[in-house]
Amino acid sequence: MENMWTKIRQEALDVVARINPTAKLQTLDQYILGTGYALAPEPFCSTLDLFTVYAANLRNTSGQGPSIEAFSLMVRTVIENQGLIQNNKLVRPLHISDFSKACADYLKTPGALPLANNTQIDYHGDLIKLSEGAERGRALINGIIKSVVGFSEVLFNAYGGDAVQFHENIDRACDPLGSTQFVVDAYESLKHLHGVGGVALAMNFFKDSQAPSKRGIPLSEWGKTQSGWFVKPDMHILRFMLAATGRADTAGLRDDDLVHLEQSEAVNIYVKCNPRKSWSSATYTFDIGQPASKVGQWRCVEDVHSLAKYLKISPLEIDRILFMIGSGNFAEDVRDSRGSKGQVDRYRRLLPLIRELAGENTAGSDQFISPLSPPVKVRTKAGSQIRPTSSGGDVYFKKIRFGEWGRKVKLQKILKRLVLSEQDLMEANKLVLLLQAQRESKSAKSEDFFEAICRALEEGAALNNLVECAEAIPINNYDTQVRFIVRGSSVISRR
C-alpha cells in the first residue's frame, strides 16, 4: 500500500505542477512542513510568538470575522506595547476590560491594519462596549478576544506564563506504536476556550505552535514526534475519511455528493454510520466522555492515526496531503485557481485512490487496518494477506476463562482482537461471567443476549464500557440488557 500512497502524493504533485511546473515530489515535503506563520516563527520558545499563533489560529476558519493577519497583528502589538511579557514570560494574565480598550485604541493608531474590509462592522465600537462590560450580543469580536484572554490565564496559571514550559509539556517523548492519547490530553487543557473548544481548531493550534520546533527533522521521522500526531478534522479530511472507511457508501453518498458535503453533516455521518468490516471493528477511545457534537471529529482523528500507523508515516503527512488536494491550497503562492470546477476534479481523481489505499477494493482478501497495532504481512495459502497482530496479545487471550462459551468462534475472534493487556483480560473474563449468568437466568434468551453483546463489540463498543454498562443492569431485566445502542466506544442502555 506504500505504492498507493506514492500515487496519492503524485496526484498532489500533478495539481502543483499545473501552477508551478518546476515543482518536484520532494517539494511536497516542504509544503507539508510549511505550517508556520512568518510573523511568529518560534511559538515553541517565544511567548509573544505563541500568543500570535493562538490569535491567528482562532481566525483559521471560514466563518465571518476579522482577517487572520490583522487580528493576530493587533493581539501581538497590544501585548507587546503593554509590556505584559518580560524575560519571555507573561507577567500577569490579560484583563478583558484593559485588553479590549487597548485593542480599540490600537485600531485608531496611524497605520494600523483594519480588521476587515467590511466597513459596516464597527470593530472599534464593539471593543469599547466589551471593555465597558456592555458588549453587543452578536459582535463577532467578543468571542475571540475572550478566548485570547482565557488562553493567557491558562498559560500563566499552568505554565508560569512561559511558552517554553508550554512546549515542554506537550513535547514529551513519543512512542508511535504506543498510545497517542496525548492529543486528547492537550485538547482537554483548552477545550473551555472559545474557538479552540472545537476539535479542529484546537488540533490545528497545537500543530502550528509546536511543529516549528521540528523544522530540521525529515518528514519521514515526524511520526516519532508529538507534533506529527495532531490532526485537524476539517471539512476535507472528514470527507476523504468518510470514503476511506466506507461510511460514505453506508450513507449512500456518491463521490459528487462528498465534494459538496457540509462539515456539520460530515460529522453527523461519521457518528451515524459504522466503518466497513474491512476497515476493522475499530475501538475508538478519543471520544470517551466528549459531547455528542465532538464524537465524529475524534473518530476521524483516530482513523487518520490508524491509517498512518498502517502506512508507517506520520498522521501530519496524511492530514496535509488530503487537505491540500481537497482545498487546492498548497502554499501561499501555490493555489489551484479553478474554483469549484477544480475542486470537483481533484476530488474525483483522489477518492478512488484513497479508497484503494484504505483497502476497500481488496476487502475480499481480508485486508484490515487496526488502530491498536501496526499490521504485518503474513503468507497464507490464499496468498499474501494483511492481518492485525499485537505483541503479547495471544498471551492474554489464552488466559481468558471461556468455559462453555469457548465453543463460540465468533466470541473467540472478537476477544482475540480486543484483549491486548491485563486490563483487557480482566474485562473479558467479566464479560464471560455475564454471559454465563444470563444463560443460567434466562437460558431461552441467552443466545439473543450473546448476539447483542457480539454485535455491540463488532460495531465499535469498547470492552470496558460494555461490561460496565451490562453490569449496571439487573440480570433479570433482559429486555433492557439487549437494547444496546453502540456509539463507537460508548455503550448506552435505554432504561
Short mmCIF file of C-alpha atoms in Angstrom, two decimals:
data_model
loop_
_atom_site.label_atom_id
_atom_site.label_comp_id
_atom_site.label_asym_id
_atom_site.label_seq_id
_atom_site.Cartn_x
_atom_site.Cartn_y
_atom_site.Cartn_z
CA MET A 1 0.00 0.00 0.00
CA GLU A 2 3.02 2.27 0.28
CA ASN A 3 2.95 2.42 -3.54
CA MET A 4 -0.64 3.65 -3.42
CA TRP A 5 0.37 6.45 -1.04
CA THR A 6 3.10 7.36 -3.55
CA LYS A 7 0.37 7.60 -6.21
CA ILE A 8 -1.60 9.95 -3.98
CA ARG A 9 1.49 12.10 -3.47
CA GLN A 10 1.97 12.09 -7.24
CA GLU A 11 -1.63 13.23 -7.64
CA ALA A 12 -0.87 16.14 -5.32
CA LEU A 13 2.24 16.97 -7.34
CA ASP A 14 0.20 16.98 -10.56
CA VAL A 15 -2.03 19.68 -9.05
CA VAL A 16 1.02 21.71 -8.06
CA ALA A 17 2.68 21.22 -11.44
CA ARG A 18 -0.20 23.00 -13.17
CA ILE A 19 0.64 26.04 -11.05
CA ASN A 20 4.38 25.63 -10.52
CA PRO A 21 5.88 23.50 -13.34
CA THR A 22 9.29 23.30 -11.61
CA ALA A 23 7.93 21.54 -8.51
CA LYS A 24 9.24 18.05 -7.76
CA LEU A 25 7.96 15.26 -5.50
CA GLN A 26 10.29 16.41 -2.71
CA THR A 27 8.69 19.86 -2.92
CA LEU A 28 5.59 18.37 -1.33
CA ASP A 29 7.53 17.73 1.87
CA GLN A 30 8.31 21.44 2.07
CA TYR A 31 4.62 22.30 1.67
CA ILE A 32 3.60 19.71 4.29
CA LEU A 33 6.11 21.04 6.82
CA GLY A 34 5.49 24.70 5.99
CA THR A 35 2.89 25.18 8.71
CA GLY A 36 4.34 28.24 10.41
CA TYR A 37 3.48 31.97 10.46
CA ALA A 38 6.03 34.45 9.13
CA LEU A 39 5.13 36.93 11.88
CA ALA A 40 5.71 34.33 14.62
CA PRO A 41 8.41 31.82 13.60
CA GLU A 42 9.20 30.42 17.08
CA PRO A 43 5.98 29.90 19.08
CA PHE A 44 7.56 26.92 20.85
CA CYS A 45 10.04 29.18 22.66
CA SER A 46 8.82 32.77 22.21
CA THR A 47 5.82 33.65 24.37
CA LEU A 48 4.91 36.59 22.12
CA ASP A 49 5.02 34.30 19.07
CA LEU A 50 2.85 31.77 20.90
CA PHE A 51 0.14 34.40 21.50
CA THR A 52 0.39 35.47 17.87
CA VAL A 53 -0.14 31.91 16.62
CA TYR A 54 -3.00 31.39 19.05
CA ALA A 55 -4.73 34.55 17.80
CA ALA A 56 -4.13 33.68 14.14
CA ASN A 57 -5.45 30.17 14.64
CA LEU A 58 -8.73 31.50 16.05
CA ARG A 59 -9.34 33.05 12.64
CA ASN A 60 -8.20 29.96 10.69
CA THR A 61 -11.80 29.27 9.79
CA SER A 62 -14.22 30.00 7.00
CA GLY A 63 -16.54 31.86 9.38
CA GLN A 64 -17.08 35.60 9.36
CA GLY A 65 -14.90 37.92 11.40
CA PRO A 66 -11.55 39.72 11.35
CA SER A 67 -8.83 38.61 8.95
CA ILE A 68 -6.08 36.30 10.25
CA GLU A 69 -3.27 38.77 9.59
CA ALA A 70 -4.96 41.84 11.03
CA PHE A 71 -6.29 40.17 14.18
CA SER A 72 -3.07 38.35 15.08
CA LEU A 73 -1.03 41.51 14.45
CA MET A 74 -3.35 43.52 16.71
CA VAL A 75 -3.07 40.98 19.54
CA ARG A 76 0.71 40.81 19.17
CA THR A 77 1.17 44.58 19.09
CA VAL A 78 -1.08 45.29 22.08
CA ILE A 79 0.55 42.62 24.27
CA GLU A 80 4.00 43.85 23.32
CA ASN A 81 3.19 47.55 23.80
CA GLN A 82 1.65 46.96 27.22
CA GLY A 83 4.84 45.28 28.42
CA LEU A 84 2.94 42.18 29.51
CA ILE A 85 5.82 39.90 28.53
CA GLN A 86 9.12 40.32 30.35
CA ASN A 87 12.07 37.96 30.08
CA ASN A 88 9.91 35.89 27.73
CA LYS A 89 7.27 35.35 30.42
CA LEU A 90 3.76 36.72 30.75
CA VAL A 91 3.83 38.80 33.94
CA ARG A 92 0.07 38.54 34.53
CA PRO A 93 -3.00 37.27 32.68
CA LEU A 94 -4.75 39.66 30.34
CA HIS A 95 -7.74 41.54 31.75
CA ILE A 96 -10.76 41.62 29.47
CA SER A 97 -11.52 45.31 30.10
CA ASP A 98 -7.96 46.62 29.75
CA PHE A 99 -7.14 44.38 26.81
CA SER A 100 -10.31 45.28 24.87
CA LYS A 101 -9.69 49.00 25.42
CA ALA A 102 -6.07 48.68 24.31
CA CYS A 103 -7.18 46.85 21.16
CA ALA A 104 -9.72 49.58 20.43
CA ASP A 105 -7.00 52.23 20.88
CA TYR A 106 -4.70 50.28 18.56
CA LEU A 107 -7.27 50.37 15.75
CA LYS A 108 -7.19 54.20 15.90
CA THR A 109 -3.38 54.45 15.61
CA PRO A 110 -1.92 55.60 12.26
CA GLY A 111 -1.03 52.69 10.01
CA ALA A 112 -2.99 50.09 11.99
CA LEU A 113 -4.24 47.29 9.80
CA PRO A 114 -8.07 47.33 9.63
CA LEU A 115 -9.55 44.10 10.96
CA ALA A 116 -11.66 43.64 7.84
CA ASN A 117 -12.52 45.31 4.57
CA ASN A 118 -16.19 45.31 5.56
CA THR A 119 -16.62 48.83 6.93
CA GLN A 120 -20.17 48.05 8.04
CA ILE A 121 -18.76 46.21 11.06
CA ASP A 122 -17.74 48.65 13.78
CA TYR A 123 -15.00 46.60 15.47
CA HIS A 124 -13.73 49.65 17.35
CA GLY A 125 -17.14 50.35 18.81
CA ASP A 126 -17.65 46.69 19.73
CA LEU A 127 -14.28 46.62 21.53
CA ILE A 128 -15.19 49.74 23.50
CA LYS A 129 -18.51 48.19 24.56
CA LEU A 130 -16.69 44.98 25.56
CA SER A 131 -14.22 46.99 27.67
CA GLU A 132 -17.10 48.70 29.43
CA GLY A 133 -18.91 45.47 30.21
CA ALA A 134 -21.77 46.37 27.88
CA GLU A 135 -20.88 44.10 24.99
CA ARG A 136 -23.09 43.89 21.94
CA GLY A 137 -24.53 40.38 21.99
CA ARG A 138 -23.74 39.28 18.44
CA ALA A 139 -20.46 41.13 17.98
CA LEU A 140 -18.01 38.90 16.07
CA ILE A 141 -15.02 40.21 18.03
CA ASN A 142 -16.28 39.27 21.51
CA GLY A 143 -15.62 35.54 21.48
CA ILE A 144 -12.12 35.64 20.06
CA ILE A 145 -10.99 38.45 22.38
CA LYS A 146 -12.29 36.47 25.36
CA SER A 147 -10.50 33.39 24.02
CA VAL A 148 -7.14 35.19 23.93
CA VAL A 149 -7.74 36.39 27.49
CA GLY A 150 -8.67 32.86 28.55
CA PHE A 151 -5.54 31.44 26.96
CA SER A 152 -3.44 33.96 28.88
CA GLU A 153 -4.97 32.64 32.11
CA VAL A 154 -4.16 29.04 31.20
CA LEU A 155 -0.60 29.93 30.17
CA PHE A 156 0.04 31.98 33.32
CA ASN A 157 -1.55 29.63 35.85
CA ALA A 158 -0.42 26.28 34.44
CA TYR A 159 2.88 27.13 32.73
CA GLY A 160 4.23 30.18 34.52
CA GLY A 161 3.39 32.37 31.53
CA ASP A 162 6.23 30.72 29.59
CA ALA A 163 5.98 29.33 26.03
CA VAL A 164 8.96 27.08 26.75
CA GLN A 165 7.14 25.33 29.62
CA PHE A 166 4.03 25.04 27.46
CA HIS A 167 6.11 23.42 24.71
CA GLU A 168 7.94 21.03 27.02
CA ASN A 169 4.66 19.84 28.50
CA ILE A 170 3.45 18.86 25.03
CA ASP A 171 6.75 17.70 23.59
CA ARG A 172 7.14 14.54 25.64
CA ALA A 173 8.87 11.52 24.14
CA CYS A 174 6.50 9.98 21.61
CA ASP A 175 6.10 6.26 21.05
CA PRO A 176 4.40 5.94 17.64
CA LEU A 177 3.48 2.31 18.36
CA GLY A 178 2.00 3.16 21.74
CA SER A 179 -0.78 5.40 22.94
CA THR A 180 -1.50 8.70 21.22
CA GLN A 181 -3.91 9.76 23.94
CA PHE A 182 -1.76 12.87 24.47
CA VAL A 183 -3.66 14.63 21.66
CA VAL A 184 -6.84 14.42 23.74
CA ASP A 185 -4.99 15.45 26.91
CA ALA A 186 -3.72 18.56 25.12
CA TYR A 187 -7.23 19.36 23.91
CA GLU A 188 -8.68 18.99 27.40
CA SER A 189 -6.45 21.81 28.68
CA LEU A 190 -8.01 24.35 26.29
CA LYS A 191 -11.44 22.97 25.37
CA HIS A 192 -13.22 25.52 27.60
CA LEU A 193 -11.97 28.39 25.44
CA HIS A 194 -13.99 29.93 22.63
CA GLY A 195 -12.95 28.66 19.20
CA VAL A 196 -10.43 26.02 20.25
CA GLY A 197 -13.24 24.21 22.05
CA GLY A 198 -13.92 22.87 18.58
CA VAL A 199 -11.64 19.90 17.94
CA ALA A 200 -10.34 21.06 14.54
CA LEU A 201 -9.04 24.46 15.67
CA ALA A 202 -7.52 23.01 18.84
CA MET A 203 -5.59 20.36 16.90
CA ASN A 204 -4.51 22.98 14.38
CA PHE A 205 -3.22 25.26 17.14
CA PHE A 206 -1.13 22.54 18.74
CA LYS A 207 0.24 21.56 15.33
CA ASP A 208 1.06 25.11 14.23
CA SER A 209 2.53 26.19 17.56
CA GLN A 210 4.72 23.12 18.09
CA ALA A 211 5.64 21.93 14.59
CA PRO A 212 8.20 24.73 14.01
CA SER A 213 10.35 23.17 16.76
CA LYS A 214 10.92 20.19 14.42
CA ARG A 215 11.97 22.08 11.31
CA GLY A 216 15.24 20.18 10.98
CA ILE A 217 13.60 16.75 11.13
CA PRO A 218 12.84 14.95 7.83
CA LEU A 219 9.17 14.27 7.16
CA SER A 220 9.85 10.53 7.36
CA GLU A 221 10.72 10.95 11.06
CA TRP A 222 7.73 13.07 12.11
CA GLY A 223 5.82 10.04 13.29
CA LYS A 224 8.29 9.90 16.19
CA THR A 225 7.35 13.39 17.37
CA GLN A 226 4.27 14.64 19.18
CA SER A 227 3.73 17.33 16.55
CA GLY A 228 3.25 14.72 13.85
CA TRP A 229 0.10 13.35 15.52
CA PHE A 230 -2.06 16.46 15.72
CA VAL A 231 -4.70 16.01 13.00
CA LYS A 232 -7.19 18.73 12.10
CA PRO A 233 -10.52 17.01 11.23
CA ASP A 234 -11.71 19.78 8.95
CA MET A 235 -14.15 19.55 6.07
CA HIS A 236 -11.72 17.95 3.58
CA ILE A 237 -10.25 15.40 5.99
CA LEU A 238 -13.74 14.35 7.10
CA ARG A 239 -14.94 13.91 3.52
CA PHE A 240 -11.98 11.82 2.41
CA MET A 241 -12.03 9.67 5.55
CA LEU A 242 -15.75 9.02 5.10
CA ALA A 243 -14.79 7.46 1.77
CA ALA A 244 -11.74 5.64 3.16
CA THR A 245 -13.66 3.97 5.99
CA GLY A 246 -16.69 3.08 3.88
CA ARG A 247 -19.06 5.30 5.82
CA ALA A 248 -19.85 7.30 2.68
CA ASP A 249 -21.14 4.13 0.96
CA THR A 250 -23.21 3.20 4.01
CA ALA A 251 -24.78 6.65 3.89
CA GLY A 252 -25.48 6.27 0.16
CA LEU A 253 -23.23 9.18 -0.81
CA ARG A 254 -21.83 9.41 -4.32
CA ASP A 255 -18.44 10.99 -4.96
CA ASP A 256 -20.07 14.16 -6.26
CA ASP A 257 -22.09 14.34 -3.03
CA LEU A 258 -18.89 14.23 -0.97
CA VAL A 259 -17.44 17.20 -2.81
CA HIS A 260 -20.21 19.45 -1.56
CA LEU A 261 -20.90 17.84 1.82
CA GLU A 262 -21.12 20.37 4.65
CA GLN A 263 -18.79 19.83 7.59
CA SER A 264 -21.63 19.51 10.11
CA GLU A 265 -23.29 16.82 8.01
CA ALA A 266 -19.96 15.01 7.54
CA VAL A 267 -19.55 14.92 11.34
CA ASN A 268 -23.07 13.50 11.72
CA ILE A 269 -22.42 10.75 9.18
CA TYR A 270 -19.19 9.88 10.96
CA VAL A 271 -21.27 9.15 14.06
CA LYS A 272 -24.32 7.54 12.46
CA CYS A 273 -22.52 5.18 10.07
CA ASN A 274 -20.08 2.47 11.10
CA PRO A 275 -16.90 1.73 9.12
CA ARG A 276 -16.98 -1.25 6.78
CA LYS A 277 -15.72 -4.56 8.12
CA SER A 278 -12.52 -4.47 6.07
CA TRP A 279 -11.57 -1.29 7.92
CA SER A 280 -11.87 -3.35 11.13
CA SER A 281 -14.15 -3.02 14.11
CA ALA A 282 -12.16 -0.13 15.47
CA THR A 283 -12.29 0.51 19.20
CA TYR A 284 -12.46 4.28 19.47
CA THR A 285 -11.25 5.84 22.70
CA PHE A 286 -10.64 9.54 21.96
CA ASP A 287 -14.35 10.33 22.07
CA ILE A 288 -14.98 8.85 25.52
CA GLY A 289 -16.62 11.49 27.70
CA GLN A 290 -16.80 14.01 24.85
CA PRO A 291 -20.11 15.70 23.96
CA ALA A 292 -22.04 14.23 21.04
CA SER A 293 -21.07 17.14 18.79
CA LYS A 294 -17.38 16.20 19.06
CA VAL A 295 -17.63 12.41 18.65
CA GLY A 296 -17.42 12.35 14.84
CA GLN A 297 -14.35 14.57 14.74
CA TRP A 298 -12.49 12.50 17.32
CA ARG A 299 -13.24 9.27 15.46
CA CYS A 300 -11.94 10.86 12.28
CA VAL A 301 -8.71 11.77 14.09
CA GLU A 302 -8.32 8.18 15.28
CA ASP A 303 -8.96 6.82 11.81
CA VAL A 304 -6.20 9.04 10.38
CA HIS A 305 -3.93 7.77 13.18
CA SER A 306 -4.84 4.21 12.28
CA LEU A 307 -4.11 4.74 8.60
CA ALA A 308 -0.81 6.44 9.41
CA LYS A 309 0.33 3.53 11.59
CA TYR A 310 -0.59 1.16 8.79
CA LEU A 311 1.41 3.16 6.23
CA LYS A 312 4.23 3.84 8.73
CA ILE A 313 4.10 7.56 8.14
CA SER A 314 3.01 10.47 10.33
CA PRO A 315 -0.66 11.47 10.54
CA LEU A 316 0.53 15.00 9.74
CA GLU A 317 1.55 13.86 6.27
CA ILE A 318 -1.87 12.31 5.59
CA ASP A 319 -3.64 15.35 7.05
CA ARG A 320 -1.74 17.87 4.95
CA ILE A 321 -1.81 15.95 1.65
CA LEU A 322 -5.56 15.32 1.88
CA PHE A 323 -6.21 18.93 2.89
CA MET A 324 -4.04 20.34 0.13
CA ILE A 325 -5.64 18.21 -2.58
CA GLY A 326 -9.11 18.95 -1.26
CA SER A 327 -8.61 22.70 -0.91
CA GLY A 328 -6.11 23.21 -3.71
CA ASN A 329 -4.09 25.36 -1.31
CA PHE A 330 -0.51 24.09 -1.21
CA ALA A 331 1.32 27.25 -0.22
CA GLU A 332 0.86 31.00 -0.12
CA ASP A 333 1.73 31.35 -3.79
CA VAL A 334 0.67 27.87 -4.99
CA ARG A 335 -3.11 27.65 -5.14
CA ASP A 336 -5.42 26.00 -7.63
CA SER A 337 -7.42 28.93 -9.01
CA ARG A 338 -10.02 26.88 -10.93
CA GLY A 339 -12.64 27.36 -8.20
CA SER A 340 -15.39 24.78 -7.73
CA LYS A 341 -14.56 23.07 -11.04
CA GLY A 342 -11.02 22.45 -9.83
CA GLN A 343 -12.25 21.09 -6.53
CA VAL A 344 -14.64 18.65 -8.20
CA ASP A 345 -11.83 17.48 -10.47
CA ARG A 346 -9.42 16.98 -7.55
CA TYR A 347 -11.96 15.02 -5.52
CA ARG A 348 -12.92 12.79 -8.43
CA ARG A 349 -9.29 11.89 -9.03
CA LEU A 350 -8.38 11.30 -5.38
CA LEU A 351 -11.42 9.46 -3.99
CA PRO A 352 -10.77 6.15 -5.86
CA LEU A 353 -7.13 6.28 -4.73
CA ILE A 354 -7.96 6.90 -1.07
CA ARG A 355 -10.47 4.02 -1.13
CA GLU A 356 -7.92 1.66 -2.62
CA LEU A 357 -5.29 2.85 -0.17
CA ALA A 358 -7.61 2.02 2.74
CA GLY A 359 -8.39 -1.45 1.41
CA GLU A 360 -11.93 -1.04 0.13
CA ASN A 361 -11.18 -2.64 -3.22
CA THR A 362 -9.49 -5.63 -1.57
CA ALA A 363 -12.00 -6.33 1.20
CA GLY A 364 -12.48 -9.86 -0.12
CA SER A 365 -8.91 -10.77 0.81
CA ASP A 366 -9.45 -9.89 4.46
CA GLN A 367 -7.42 -6.73 4.50
CA PHE A 368 -7.69 -4.98 7.84
CA ILE A 369 -6.45 -1.80 9.37
CA SER A 370 -6.26 -1.94 13.15
CA PRO A 371 -5.86 1.16 15.32
CA LEU A 372 -4.39 -1.00 18.08
CA SER A 373 -1.15 -2.11 16.47
CA PRO A 374 0.69 -1.87 13.14
CA PRO A 375 -0.28 -4.75 10.82
CA VAL A 376 2.33 -7.07 9.35
CA LYS A 377 2.22 -9.18 6.22
CA VAL A 378 1.91 -12.94 6.56
CA ARG A 379 1.78 -15.60 3.87
CA THR A 380 -1.25 -17.86 3.66
CA LYS A 381 -2.47 -20.42 1.14
CA ALA A 382 -4.74 -17.79 -0.31
CA GLY A 383 -1.77 -15.53 -0.94
CA SER A 384 -0.34 -12.52 0.81
CA GLN A 385 -2.76 -11.04 3.32
CA ILE A 386 -2.52 -8.33 5.92
CA ARG A 387 -3.86 -9.01 9.36
CA PRO A 388 -3.52 -7.06 12.58
CA THR A 389 -1.10 -8.52 15.08
CA SER A 390 -0.18 -7.47 18.56
CA SER A 391 2.84 -8.17 20.68
CA GLY A 392 1.72 -10.19 23.66
CA GLY A 393 -1.92 -10.25 22.53
CA ASP A 394 -2.05 -14.06 22.27
CA VAL A 395 -0.61 -14.39 25.77
CA TYR A 396 -3.52 -12.51 27.32
CA PHE A 397 -6.11 -14.12 25.05
CA LYS A 398 -5.05 -17.62 26.15
CA LYS A 399 -5.77 -16.69 29.77
CA ILE A 400 -9.47 -15.99 29.14
CA ARG A 401 -11.67 -18.39 31.11
CA PHE A 402 -14.19 -19.14 28.37
CA GLY A 403 -15.80 -22.22 29.89
CA GLU A 404 -18.67 -23.43 27.71
CA TRP A 405 -18.50 -20.20 25.70
CA GLY A 406 -15.13 -21.32 24.31
CA ARG A 407 -17.01 -23.14 21.54
CA LYS A 408 -18.31 -19.84 20.19
CA VAL A 409 -15.88 -18.98 17.41
CA LYS A 410 -17.44 -15.53 16.94
CA LEU A 411 -16.64 -14.59 20.53
CA GLN A 412 -13.12 -16.00 20.26
CA LYS A 413 -12.37 -13.91 17.18
CA ILE A 414 -13.67 -10.72 18.75
CA LEU A 415 -11.82 -11.12 22.04
CA LYS A 416 -8.61 -12.19 20.33
CA ARG A 417 -8.59 -8.80 18.64
CA LEU A 418 -9.58 -6.80 21.71
CA VAL A 419 -7.70 -8.46 24.57
CA LEU A 420 -4.21 -6.95 24.46
CA SER A 421 -3.43 -6.20 28.11
CA GLU A 422 -4.03 -7.37 31.67
CA GLN A 423 -6.88 -4.85 31.98
CA ASP A 424 -8.50 -6.20 28.80
CA LEU A 425 -8.13 -9.75 30.15
CA MET A 426 -9.94 -8.79 33.35
CA GLU A 427 -12.79 -7.19 31.38
CA ALA A 428 -13.03 -10.21 29.05
CA ASN A 429 -13.39 -12.59 31.99
CA LYS A 430 -16.09 -10.33 33.45
CA LEU A 431 -17.88 -10.48 30.12
CA VAL A 432 -17.82 -14.29 30.05
CA LEU A 433 -19.25 -14.35 33.58
CA LEU A 434 -22.06 -12.02 32.46
CA LEU A 435 -22.86 -14.32 29.57
CA GLN A 436 -22.88 -17.29 31.90
CA ALA A 437 -25.16 -15.51 34.40
CA GLN A 438 -27.60 -14.63 31.63
CA ARG A 439 -27.63 -18.23 30.40
CA GLU A 440 -28.40 -19.51 33.87
CA SER A 441 -31.08 -16.89 34.47
CA LYS A 442 -32.83 -16.85 31.09
CA SER A 443 -31.47 -19.78 29.14
CA ALA A 444 -34.10 -19.48 26.43
CA LYS A 445 -32.90 -15.97 25.58
CA SER A 446 -29.19 -16.32 26.28
CA GLU A 447 -28.36 -16.71 22.58
CA ASP A 448 -30.05 -13.39 21.80
CA PHE A 449 -28.08 -11.76 24.62
CA PHE A 450 -24.89 -13.30 23.26
CA GLU A 451 -25.63 -11.92 19.77
CA ALA A 452 -26.37 -8.46 21.21
CA ILE A 453 -23.03 -8.46 23.03
CA CYS A 454 -21.11 -9.57 19.92
CA ARG A 455 -22.89 -7.04 17.73
CA ALA A 456 -22.04 -4.24 20.14
CA LEU A 457 -18.36 -5.21 20.16
CA GLU A 458 -18.23 -5.63 16.37
CA GLU A 459 -19.79 -2.19 15.87
CA GLY A 460 -17.12 -0.48 17.95
CA ALA A 461 -18.08 -0.69 21.61
CA ALA A 462 -15.13 -0.54 23.99
CA LEU A 463 -14.90 -3.74 26.04
CA ASN A 464 -14.65 -1.99 29.40
CA ASN A 465 -17.59 0.33 28.65
CA LEU A 466 -19.80 -2.52 27.51
CA VAL A 467 -19.04 -4.59 30.62
CA GLU A 468 -19.61 -1.61 32.91
CA CYS A 469 -22.95 -0.89 31.27
CA ALA A 470 -24.11 -4.51 31.34
CA GLU A 471 -23.05 -4.95 34.96
CA ALA A 472 -25.18 -1.97 35.97
CA ILE A 473 -28.37 -3.59 34.66
CA PRO A 474 -30.14 -6.21 36.83
CA ILE A 475 -29.68 -9.67 35.33
CA ASN A 476 -33.43 -10.26 35.31
CA ASN A 477 -34.03 -7.17 33.19
CA TYR A 478 -33.35 -8.96 29.94
CA ASP A 479 -35.19 -6.53 27.67
CA THR A 480 -33.01 -3.65 28.86
CA GLN A 481 -29.84 -5.66 28.56
CA VAL A 482 -30.22 -6.46 24.89
CA ARG A 483 -31.12 -2.90 23.88
CA PHE A 484 -27.57 -1.70 23.47
CA ILE A 485 -27.04 1.40 21.37
CA VAL A 486 -23.48 1.45 20.12
CA ARG A 487 -21.78 4.78 19.55
CA GLY A 488 -18.16 3.94 18.84
CA SER A 489 -16.56 3.45 22.22
CA SER A 490 -19.69 4.20 24.24
CA VAL A 491 -22.48 1.81 25.01
CA ILE A 492 -25.64 3.45 26.25
CA SER A 493 -28.61 1.48 27.58
CA ARG A 494 -32.20 2.59 27.34
CA ARG A 495 -33.75 2.17 30.78
#
